[in-house]
Tab-separated table of C-alpha atoms in Angstrom:
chain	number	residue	atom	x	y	z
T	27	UNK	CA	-50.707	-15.520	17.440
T	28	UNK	CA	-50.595	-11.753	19.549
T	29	UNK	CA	-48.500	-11.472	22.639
T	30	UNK	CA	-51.204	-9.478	23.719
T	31	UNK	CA	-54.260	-8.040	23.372
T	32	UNK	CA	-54.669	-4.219	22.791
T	33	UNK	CA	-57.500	-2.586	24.019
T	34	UNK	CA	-59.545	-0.071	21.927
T	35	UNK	CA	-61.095	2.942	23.228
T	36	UNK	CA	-63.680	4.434	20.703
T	37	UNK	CA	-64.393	7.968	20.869
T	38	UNK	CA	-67.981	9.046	19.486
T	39	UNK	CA	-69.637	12.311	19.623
T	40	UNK	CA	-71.450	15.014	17.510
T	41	UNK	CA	-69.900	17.573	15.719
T	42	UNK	CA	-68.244	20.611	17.315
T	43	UNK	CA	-68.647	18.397	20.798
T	44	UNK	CA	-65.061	18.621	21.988
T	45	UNK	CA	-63.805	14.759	20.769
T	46	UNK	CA	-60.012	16.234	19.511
T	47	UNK	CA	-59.718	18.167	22.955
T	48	UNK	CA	-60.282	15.616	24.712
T	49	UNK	CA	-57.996	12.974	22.661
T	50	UNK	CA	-55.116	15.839	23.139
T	51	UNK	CA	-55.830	16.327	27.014
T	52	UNK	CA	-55.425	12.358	26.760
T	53	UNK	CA	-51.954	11.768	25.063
T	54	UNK	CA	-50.512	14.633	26.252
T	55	UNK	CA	-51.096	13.448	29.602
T	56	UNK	CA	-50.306	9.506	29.881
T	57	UNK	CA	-48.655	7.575	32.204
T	58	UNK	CA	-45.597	5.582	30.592
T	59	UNK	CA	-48.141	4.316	27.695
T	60	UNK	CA	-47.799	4.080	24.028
T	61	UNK	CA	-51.136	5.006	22.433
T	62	UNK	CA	-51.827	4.928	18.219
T	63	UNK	CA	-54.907	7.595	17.596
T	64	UNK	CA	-57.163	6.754	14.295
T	65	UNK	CA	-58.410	10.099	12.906
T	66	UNK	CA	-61.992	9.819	11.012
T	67	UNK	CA	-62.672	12.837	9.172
T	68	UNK	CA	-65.356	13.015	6.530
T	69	UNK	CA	-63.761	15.778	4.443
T	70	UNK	CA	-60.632	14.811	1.561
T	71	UNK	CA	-58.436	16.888	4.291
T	72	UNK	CA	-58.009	15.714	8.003
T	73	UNK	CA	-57.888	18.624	9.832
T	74	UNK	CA	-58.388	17.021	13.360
T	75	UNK	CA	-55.203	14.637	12.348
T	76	UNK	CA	-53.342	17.766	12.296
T	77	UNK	CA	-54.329	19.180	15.385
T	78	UNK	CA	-53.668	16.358	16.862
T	79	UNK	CA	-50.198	16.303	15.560
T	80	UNK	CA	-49.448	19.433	16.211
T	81	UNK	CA	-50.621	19.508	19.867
T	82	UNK	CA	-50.439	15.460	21.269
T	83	UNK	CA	-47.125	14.026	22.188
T	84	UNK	CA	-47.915	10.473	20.277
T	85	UNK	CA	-45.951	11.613	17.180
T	86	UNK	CA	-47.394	11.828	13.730
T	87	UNK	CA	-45.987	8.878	13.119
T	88	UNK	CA	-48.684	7.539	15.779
T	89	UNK	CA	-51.487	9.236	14.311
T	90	UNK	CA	-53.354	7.599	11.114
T	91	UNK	CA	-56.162	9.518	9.219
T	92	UNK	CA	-59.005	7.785	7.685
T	93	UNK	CA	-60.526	10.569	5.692
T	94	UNK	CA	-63.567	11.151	3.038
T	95	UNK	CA	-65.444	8.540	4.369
T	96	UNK	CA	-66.776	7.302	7.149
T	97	UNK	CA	-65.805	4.607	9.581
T	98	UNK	CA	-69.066	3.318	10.019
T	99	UNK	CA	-69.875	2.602	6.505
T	100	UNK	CA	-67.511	3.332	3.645
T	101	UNK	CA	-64.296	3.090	5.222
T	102	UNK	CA	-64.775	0.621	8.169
T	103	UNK	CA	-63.230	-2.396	5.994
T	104	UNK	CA	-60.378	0.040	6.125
T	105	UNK	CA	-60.507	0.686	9.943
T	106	UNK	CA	-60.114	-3.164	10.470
T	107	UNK	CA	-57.398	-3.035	8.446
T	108	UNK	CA	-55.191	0.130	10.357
T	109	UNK	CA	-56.556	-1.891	13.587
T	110	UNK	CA	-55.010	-5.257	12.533
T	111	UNK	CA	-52.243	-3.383	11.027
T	112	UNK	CA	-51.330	-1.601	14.583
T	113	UNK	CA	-51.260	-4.842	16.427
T	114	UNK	CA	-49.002	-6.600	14.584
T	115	UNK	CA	-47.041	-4.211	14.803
T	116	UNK	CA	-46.677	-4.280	18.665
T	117	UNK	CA	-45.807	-1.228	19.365
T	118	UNK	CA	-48.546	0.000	21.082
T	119	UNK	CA	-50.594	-0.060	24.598
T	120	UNK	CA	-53.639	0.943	23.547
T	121	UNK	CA	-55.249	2.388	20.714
T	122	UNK	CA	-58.028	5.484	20.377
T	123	UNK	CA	-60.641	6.165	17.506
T	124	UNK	CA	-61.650	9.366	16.627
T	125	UNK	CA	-65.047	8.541	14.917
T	126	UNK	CA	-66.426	11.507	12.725
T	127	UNK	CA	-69.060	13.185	14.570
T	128	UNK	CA	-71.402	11.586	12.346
T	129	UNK	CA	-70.731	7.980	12.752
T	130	UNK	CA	-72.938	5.560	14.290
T	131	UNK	CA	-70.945	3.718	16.879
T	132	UNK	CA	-72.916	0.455	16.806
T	133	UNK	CA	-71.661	-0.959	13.345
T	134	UNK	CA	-67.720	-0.086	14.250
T	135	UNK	CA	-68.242	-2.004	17.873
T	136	UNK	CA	-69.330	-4.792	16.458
T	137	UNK	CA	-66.920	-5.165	14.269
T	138	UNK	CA	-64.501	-4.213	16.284
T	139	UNK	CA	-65.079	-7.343	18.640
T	140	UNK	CA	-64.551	-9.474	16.166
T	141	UNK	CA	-60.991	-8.558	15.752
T	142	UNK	CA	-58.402	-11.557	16.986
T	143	UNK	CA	-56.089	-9.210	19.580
T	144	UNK	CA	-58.559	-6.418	19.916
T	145	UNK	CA	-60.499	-5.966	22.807
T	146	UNK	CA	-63.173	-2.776	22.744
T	147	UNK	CA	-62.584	-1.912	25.926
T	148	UNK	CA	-64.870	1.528	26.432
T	149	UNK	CA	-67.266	3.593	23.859
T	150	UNK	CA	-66.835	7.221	24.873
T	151	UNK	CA	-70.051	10.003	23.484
T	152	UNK	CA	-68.691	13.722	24.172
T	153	UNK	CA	-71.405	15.434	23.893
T	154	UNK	CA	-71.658	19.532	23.812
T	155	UNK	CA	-73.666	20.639	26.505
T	156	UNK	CA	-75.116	23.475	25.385
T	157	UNK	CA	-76.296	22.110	22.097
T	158	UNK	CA	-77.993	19.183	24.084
T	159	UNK	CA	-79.861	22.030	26.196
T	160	UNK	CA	-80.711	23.519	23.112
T	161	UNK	CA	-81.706	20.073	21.578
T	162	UNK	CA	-84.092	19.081	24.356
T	163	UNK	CA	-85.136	22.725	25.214
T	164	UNK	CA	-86.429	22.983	21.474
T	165	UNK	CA	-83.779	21.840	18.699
T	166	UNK	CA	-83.910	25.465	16.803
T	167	UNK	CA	-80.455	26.493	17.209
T	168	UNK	CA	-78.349	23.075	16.790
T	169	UNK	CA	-80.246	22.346	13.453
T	170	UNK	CA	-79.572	26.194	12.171
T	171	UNK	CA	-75.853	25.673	13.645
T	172	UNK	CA	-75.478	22.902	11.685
T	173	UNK	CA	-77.010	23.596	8.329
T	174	UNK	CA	-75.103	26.599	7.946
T	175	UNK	CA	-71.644	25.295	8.728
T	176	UNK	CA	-71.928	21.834	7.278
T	177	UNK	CA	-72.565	19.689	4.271
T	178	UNK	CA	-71.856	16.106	5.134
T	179	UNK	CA	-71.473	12.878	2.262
T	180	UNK	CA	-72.631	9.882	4.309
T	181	UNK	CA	-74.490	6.606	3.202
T	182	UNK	CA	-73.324	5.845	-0.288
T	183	UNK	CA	-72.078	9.372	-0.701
T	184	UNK	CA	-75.522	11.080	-0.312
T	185	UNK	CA	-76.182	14.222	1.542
T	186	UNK	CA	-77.438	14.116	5.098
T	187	UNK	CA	-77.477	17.700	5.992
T	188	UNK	CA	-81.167	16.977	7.432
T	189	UNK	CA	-82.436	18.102	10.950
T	190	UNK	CA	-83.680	14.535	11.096
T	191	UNK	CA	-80.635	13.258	10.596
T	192	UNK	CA	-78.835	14.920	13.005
T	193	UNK	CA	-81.292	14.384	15.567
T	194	UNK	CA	-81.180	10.383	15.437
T	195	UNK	CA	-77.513	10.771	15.145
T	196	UNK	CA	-77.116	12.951	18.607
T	197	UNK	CA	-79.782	10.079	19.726
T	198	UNK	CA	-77.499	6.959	18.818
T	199	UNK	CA	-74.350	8.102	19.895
T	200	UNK	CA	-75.808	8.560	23.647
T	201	UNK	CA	-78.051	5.694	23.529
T	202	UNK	CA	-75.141	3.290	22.389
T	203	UNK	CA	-72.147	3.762	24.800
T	204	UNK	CA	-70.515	2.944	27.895
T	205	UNK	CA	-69.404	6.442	28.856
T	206	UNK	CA	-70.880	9.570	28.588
T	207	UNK	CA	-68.881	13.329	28.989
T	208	UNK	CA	-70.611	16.351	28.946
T	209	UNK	CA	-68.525	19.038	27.904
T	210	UNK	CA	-68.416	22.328	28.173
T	211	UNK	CA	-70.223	22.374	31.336
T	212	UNK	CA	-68.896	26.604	31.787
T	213	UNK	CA	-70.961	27.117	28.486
T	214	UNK	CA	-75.048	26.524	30.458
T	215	UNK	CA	-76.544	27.320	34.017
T	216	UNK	CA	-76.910	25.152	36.813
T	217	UNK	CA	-80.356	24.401	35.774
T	218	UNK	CA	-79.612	23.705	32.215
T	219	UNK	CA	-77.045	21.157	32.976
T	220	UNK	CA	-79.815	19.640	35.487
T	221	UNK	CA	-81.988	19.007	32.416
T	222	UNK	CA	-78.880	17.961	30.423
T	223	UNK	CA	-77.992	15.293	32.585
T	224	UNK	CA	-81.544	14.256	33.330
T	225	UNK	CA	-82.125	13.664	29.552
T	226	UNK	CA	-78.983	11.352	28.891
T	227	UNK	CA	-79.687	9.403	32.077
T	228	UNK	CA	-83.430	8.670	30.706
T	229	UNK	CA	-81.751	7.971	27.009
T	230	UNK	CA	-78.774	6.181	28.752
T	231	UNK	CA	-79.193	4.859	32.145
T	232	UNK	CA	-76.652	2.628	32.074
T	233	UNK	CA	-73.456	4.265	31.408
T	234	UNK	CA	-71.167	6.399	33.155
T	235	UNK	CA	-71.850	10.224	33.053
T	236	UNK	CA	-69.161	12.189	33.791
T	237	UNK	CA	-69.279	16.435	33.872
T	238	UNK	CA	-66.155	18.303	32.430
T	239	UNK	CA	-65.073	21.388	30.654
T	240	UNK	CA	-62.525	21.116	27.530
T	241	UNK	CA	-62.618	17.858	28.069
T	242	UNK	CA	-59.941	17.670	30.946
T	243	UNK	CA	-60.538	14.059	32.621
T	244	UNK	CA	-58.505	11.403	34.327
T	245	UNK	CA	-57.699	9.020	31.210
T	246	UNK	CA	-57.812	6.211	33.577
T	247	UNK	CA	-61.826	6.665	33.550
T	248	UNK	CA	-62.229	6.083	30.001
T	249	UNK	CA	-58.612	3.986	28.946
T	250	UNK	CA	-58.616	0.314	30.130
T	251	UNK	CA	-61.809	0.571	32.037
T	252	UNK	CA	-62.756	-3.175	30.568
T	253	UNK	CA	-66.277	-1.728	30.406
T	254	UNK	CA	-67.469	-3.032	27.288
T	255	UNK	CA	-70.235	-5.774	26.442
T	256	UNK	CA	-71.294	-5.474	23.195
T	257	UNK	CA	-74.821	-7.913	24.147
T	258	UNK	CA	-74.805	-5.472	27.210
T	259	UNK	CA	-74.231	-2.599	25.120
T	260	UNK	CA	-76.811	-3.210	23.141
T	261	UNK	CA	-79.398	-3.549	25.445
T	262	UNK	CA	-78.497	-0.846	27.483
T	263	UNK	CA	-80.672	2.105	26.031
T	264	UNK	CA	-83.200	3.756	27.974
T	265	UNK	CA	-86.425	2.548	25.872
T	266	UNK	CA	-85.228	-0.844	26.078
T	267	UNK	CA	-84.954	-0.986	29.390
T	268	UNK	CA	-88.435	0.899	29.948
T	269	UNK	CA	-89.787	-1.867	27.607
T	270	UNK	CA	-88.731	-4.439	30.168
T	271	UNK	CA	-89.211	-3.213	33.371
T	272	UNK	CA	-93.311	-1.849	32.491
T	273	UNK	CA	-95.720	-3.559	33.978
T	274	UNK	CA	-98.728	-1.989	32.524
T	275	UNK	CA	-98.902	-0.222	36.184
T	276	UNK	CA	-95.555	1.451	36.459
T	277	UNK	CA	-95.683	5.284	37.021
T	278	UNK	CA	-94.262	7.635	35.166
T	279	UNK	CA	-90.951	8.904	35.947
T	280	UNK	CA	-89.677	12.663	36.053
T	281	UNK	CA	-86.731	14.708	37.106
T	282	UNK	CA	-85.889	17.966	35.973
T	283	UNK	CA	-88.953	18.278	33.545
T	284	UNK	CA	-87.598	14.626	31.900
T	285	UNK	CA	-89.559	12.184	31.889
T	286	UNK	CA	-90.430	8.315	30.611
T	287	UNK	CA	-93.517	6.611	30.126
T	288	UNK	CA	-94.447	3.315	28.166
T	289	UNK	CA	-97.672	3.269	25.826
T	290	UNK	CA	-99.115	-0.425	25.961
T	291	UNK	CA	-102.130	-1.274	24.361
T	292	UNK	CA	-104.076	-5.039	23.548
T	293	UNK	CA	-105.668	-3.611	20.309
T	294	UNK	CA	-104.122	-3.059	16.760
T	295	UNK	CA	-103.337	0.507	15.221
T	296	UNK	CA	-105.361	1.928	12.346
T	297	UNK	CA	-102.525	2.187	9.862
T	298	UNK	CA	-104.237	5.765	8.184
T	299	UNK	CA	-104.723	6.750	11.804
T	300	UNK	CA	-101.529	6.232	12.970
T	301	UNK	CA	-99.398	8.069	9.500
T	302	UNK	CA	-101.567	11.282	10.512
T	303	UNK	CA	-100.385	10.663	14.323
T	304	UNK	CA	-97.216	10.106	13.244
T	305	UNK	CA	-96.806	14.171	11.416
T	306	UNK	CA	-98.423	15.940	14.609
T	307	UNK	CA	-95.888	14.239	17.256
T	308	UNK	CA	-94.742	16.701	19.795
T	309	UNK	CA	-91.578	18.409	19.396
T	310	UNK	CA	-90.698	18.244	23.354
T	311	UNK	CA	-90.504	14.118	22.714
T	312	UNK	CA	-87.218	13.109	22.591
T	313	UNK	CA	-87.450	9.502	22.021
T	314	UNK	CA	-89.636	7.111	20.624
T	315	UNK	CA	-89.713	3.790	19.810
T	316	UNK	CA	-91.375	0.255	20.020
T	317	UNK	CA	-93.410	-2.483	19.115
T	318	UNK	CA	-96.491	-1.276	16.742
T	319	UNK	CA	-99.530	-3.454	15.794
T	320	UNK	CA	-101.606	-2.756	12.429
T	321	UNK	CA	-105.023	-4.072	12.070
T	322	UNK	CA	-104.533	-4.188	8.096
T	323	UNK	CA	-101.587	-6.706	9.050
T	324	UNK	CA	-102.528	-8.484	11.986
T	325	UNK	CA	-100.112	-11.236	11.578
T	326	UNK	CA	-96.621	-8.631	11.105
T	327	UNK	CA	-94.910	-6.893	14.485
T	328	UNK	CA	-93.519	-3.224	13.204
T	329	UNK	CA	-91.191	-1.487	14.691
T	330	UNK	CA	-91.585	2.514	15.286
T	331	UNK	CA	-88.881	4.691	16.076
T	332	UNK	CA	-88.804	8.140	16.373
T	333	UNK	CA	-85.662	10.690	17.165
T	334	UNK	CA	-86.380	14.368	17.040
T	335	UNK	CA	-87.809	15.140	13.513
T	336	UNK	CA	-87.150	11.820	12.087
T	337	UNK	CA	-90.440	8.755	12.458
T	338	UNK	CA	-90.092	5.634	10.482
T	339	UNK	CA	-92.163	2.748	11.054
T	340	UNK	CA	-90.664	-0.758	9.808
T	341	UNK	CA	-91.781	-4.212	9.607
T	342	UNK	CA	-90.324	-6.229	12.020
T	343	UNK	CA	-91.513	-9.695	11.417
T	344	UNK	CA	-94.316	-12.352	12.371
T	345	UNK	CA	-96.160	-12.033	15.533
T	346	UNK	CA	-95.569	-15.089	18.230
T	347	UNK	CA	-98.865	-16.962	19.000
T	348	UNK	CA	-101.008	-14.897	21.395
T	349	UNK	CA	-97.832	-12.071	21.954
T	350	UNK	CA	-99.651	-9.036	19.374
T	351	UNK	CA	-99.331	-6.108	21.341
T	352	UNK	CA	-98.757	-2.441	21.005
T	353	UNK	CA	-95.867	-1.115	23.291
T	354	UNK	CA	-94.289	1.996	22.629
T	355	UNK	CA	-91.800	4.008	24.675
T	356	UNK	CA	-91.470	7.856	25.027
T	357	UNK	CA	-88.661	9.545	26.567
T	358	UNK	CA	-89.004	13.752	26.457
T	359	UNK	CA	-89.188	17.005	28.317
T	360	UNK	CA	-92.445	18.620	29.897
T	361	UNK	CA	-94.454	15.887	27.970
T	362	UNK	CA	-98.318	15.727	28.364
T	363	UNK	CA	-98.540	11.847	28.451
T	364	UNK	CA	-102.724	11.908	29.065
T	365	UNK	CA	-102.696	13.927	26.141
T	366	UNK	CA	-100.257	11.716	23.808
T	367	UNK	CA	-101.880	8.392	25.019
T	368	UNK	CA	-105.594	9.839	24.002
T	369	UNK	CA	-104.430	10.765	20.456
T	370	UNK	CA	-102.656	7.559	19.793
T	371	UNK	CA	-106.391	5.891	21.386
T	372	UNK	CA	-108.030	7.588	18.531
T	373	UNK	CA	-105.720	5.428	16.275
T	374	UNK	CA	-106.942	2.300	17.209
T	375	UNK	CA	-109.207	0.190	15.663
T	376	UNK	CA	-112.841	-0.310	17.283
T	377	UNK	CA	-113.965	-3.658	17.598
């Protein structure tokens, strides 16, 4: 039985996006409160445990690495451990995770909530703003950045040093949050940050966005916020909520060159049709992803997702009586939607 519950703050964000600043502008800067920082690092050493360290107040004895492995997957048995581990030992207020900038938050969270004297209280994405104006201008420089500098061992130790990887990583960190910083606001113009923001708000419209430069930021707007709902959470994305709201009539919506529009269609894909779609997609589309209907397999839903480079198309499951339907969301910059919704017509099959 716990005394009390300690909330968990879960820091998520893509490499190089400023997630150690920010955790040092935080402990070196509370307010009578005991925090214990957990330190994901993919590589055998833990360099951002020992910047941390060396520049926080909390104490090394505060700070616990998790390396050569990653939360999400290979070591999260062992993050529910240190979690577990921490409250029993009631000595702290609060605890923060430093996930590796390759971890997908989802998996953690819901673990996470599971925890008896644990309460995920916020998911916080840092994201680099520059690389996301490169990302959503064109892509070119964040995937050179990033295969030059970085080899990563993910999923069962394989390499995923893949543009498309990177891209649907950047993609679910922002999509699956509560908070969103954009850092390193001094680094892009007035009118980059405009598309910046513009682009998160159509991949996340539900969570806070907040602006800031080396990630300076009141801690009280991302520690014991009690903004966390996993079921809301998970529902909160931008395609799922485009999903829901389209009425077959709704207009497209734009700001700053963003924009989101729904495809919806009463007629099944040509599978061979829609693989040769599926290699030609335009790079200015951000997002992608919904229900897909196959005339080869009228009776299976499929769901098809796309993030930057990356497309996959999955089966879902069995189609509810009279509910077959193609509806397929697509979130991007400067997108020619008459264009994209007369190639995916040519997909369908003719009756």
């Amino acid at each position: 039985m716990f005394t009390k519950t300690i909330p968990v703050t879960l820091l998520t964000g893509y490499l190089g996006s400023g997630k150690t600043t920010l955790l040092n502008h935080i402990l070196n800067n509370q307010s009578g409160y005991k925090a214990a920082v957990i330190v994901n690092d993919i590589g055998e050493v833990n360099i951002d445990q020992t910047l941390i360290e060396n520049n926080g107040r909390s104490g090394a004895d505060s700070v616990i690495p998790l390396s050569n492995g990653c939360i999400c997957c290979t070591l999260k048995k062992d993050l529910m451990k240190q979690i577990q581990s921490l409250i029993h030992s009631e000595k702290y207020d609060y605890i923060v995770i430093e996930a590796s900038g390759i971890c997908e938050p989802a998996p953690i969270s819901q673990a996470i909530t599971q925890l008896e004297g644990a309460r995920l209280d916020n998911i916080v994405t840092v994201v680099d703003a520059l690389r996301l104006a490169d990302e959503f201008g064109c892509g070119e420089k964040l995937v050179k950045s990033y295969d030059e500098t970085h080899h990563l061992e993910h999923r069962n130790g394989s390499s995923v040093a893949a543009s498309e990887e990177i891209e649907r990583l950047l993609v679910q960190q922002i999509e699956f949050c509560t908070t969103i910083l954009i850092n390193k606001i001094d680094t892009v113009t007035e009118e980059q940050l405009k598309t910046v923001r513009s682009a998160v708000e159509h991949l996340q419209p539900s969570a806070e966005i907040i602006e800031t430069t080396f990630g300076k930021i009141d801690f009280n707007k991302i520690l014991n916020t009690n903004r966390f709902d996993f079921e809301t959470a998970y529902k909160s994305a931008g395609w799922i909520q485009a999903m829901q709201e389209d009425d077959g009539k709704k207009p497209e919506t734009e700001e700053f060159g963003i924009s989101t529009f729904v495809y919806s269609r009463n007629k099944p894909f040509v599978r061979e049709l829609f693989d040769l779609w599926e290699k030609q997609i335009p790079r200015n589309v951000i997002r992608a992803k919904g229900l897909a209907w196959f005339s080869d397999r009228d009776d299976r839903s499929y769901i098809f997702e796309e993030a930057g480079s990356q497309v996959m198309t999955r089966e879902f499951g069995r189609w509810n009586e009279g509910s077959r339907m193609i509806k397929l969301v697509f979130i991007g910059r400067e997108m020619d939607r008459k264009k994209i919704e007369r190639d995916l017509d040519t997909c369908l099959a003719r009756e």
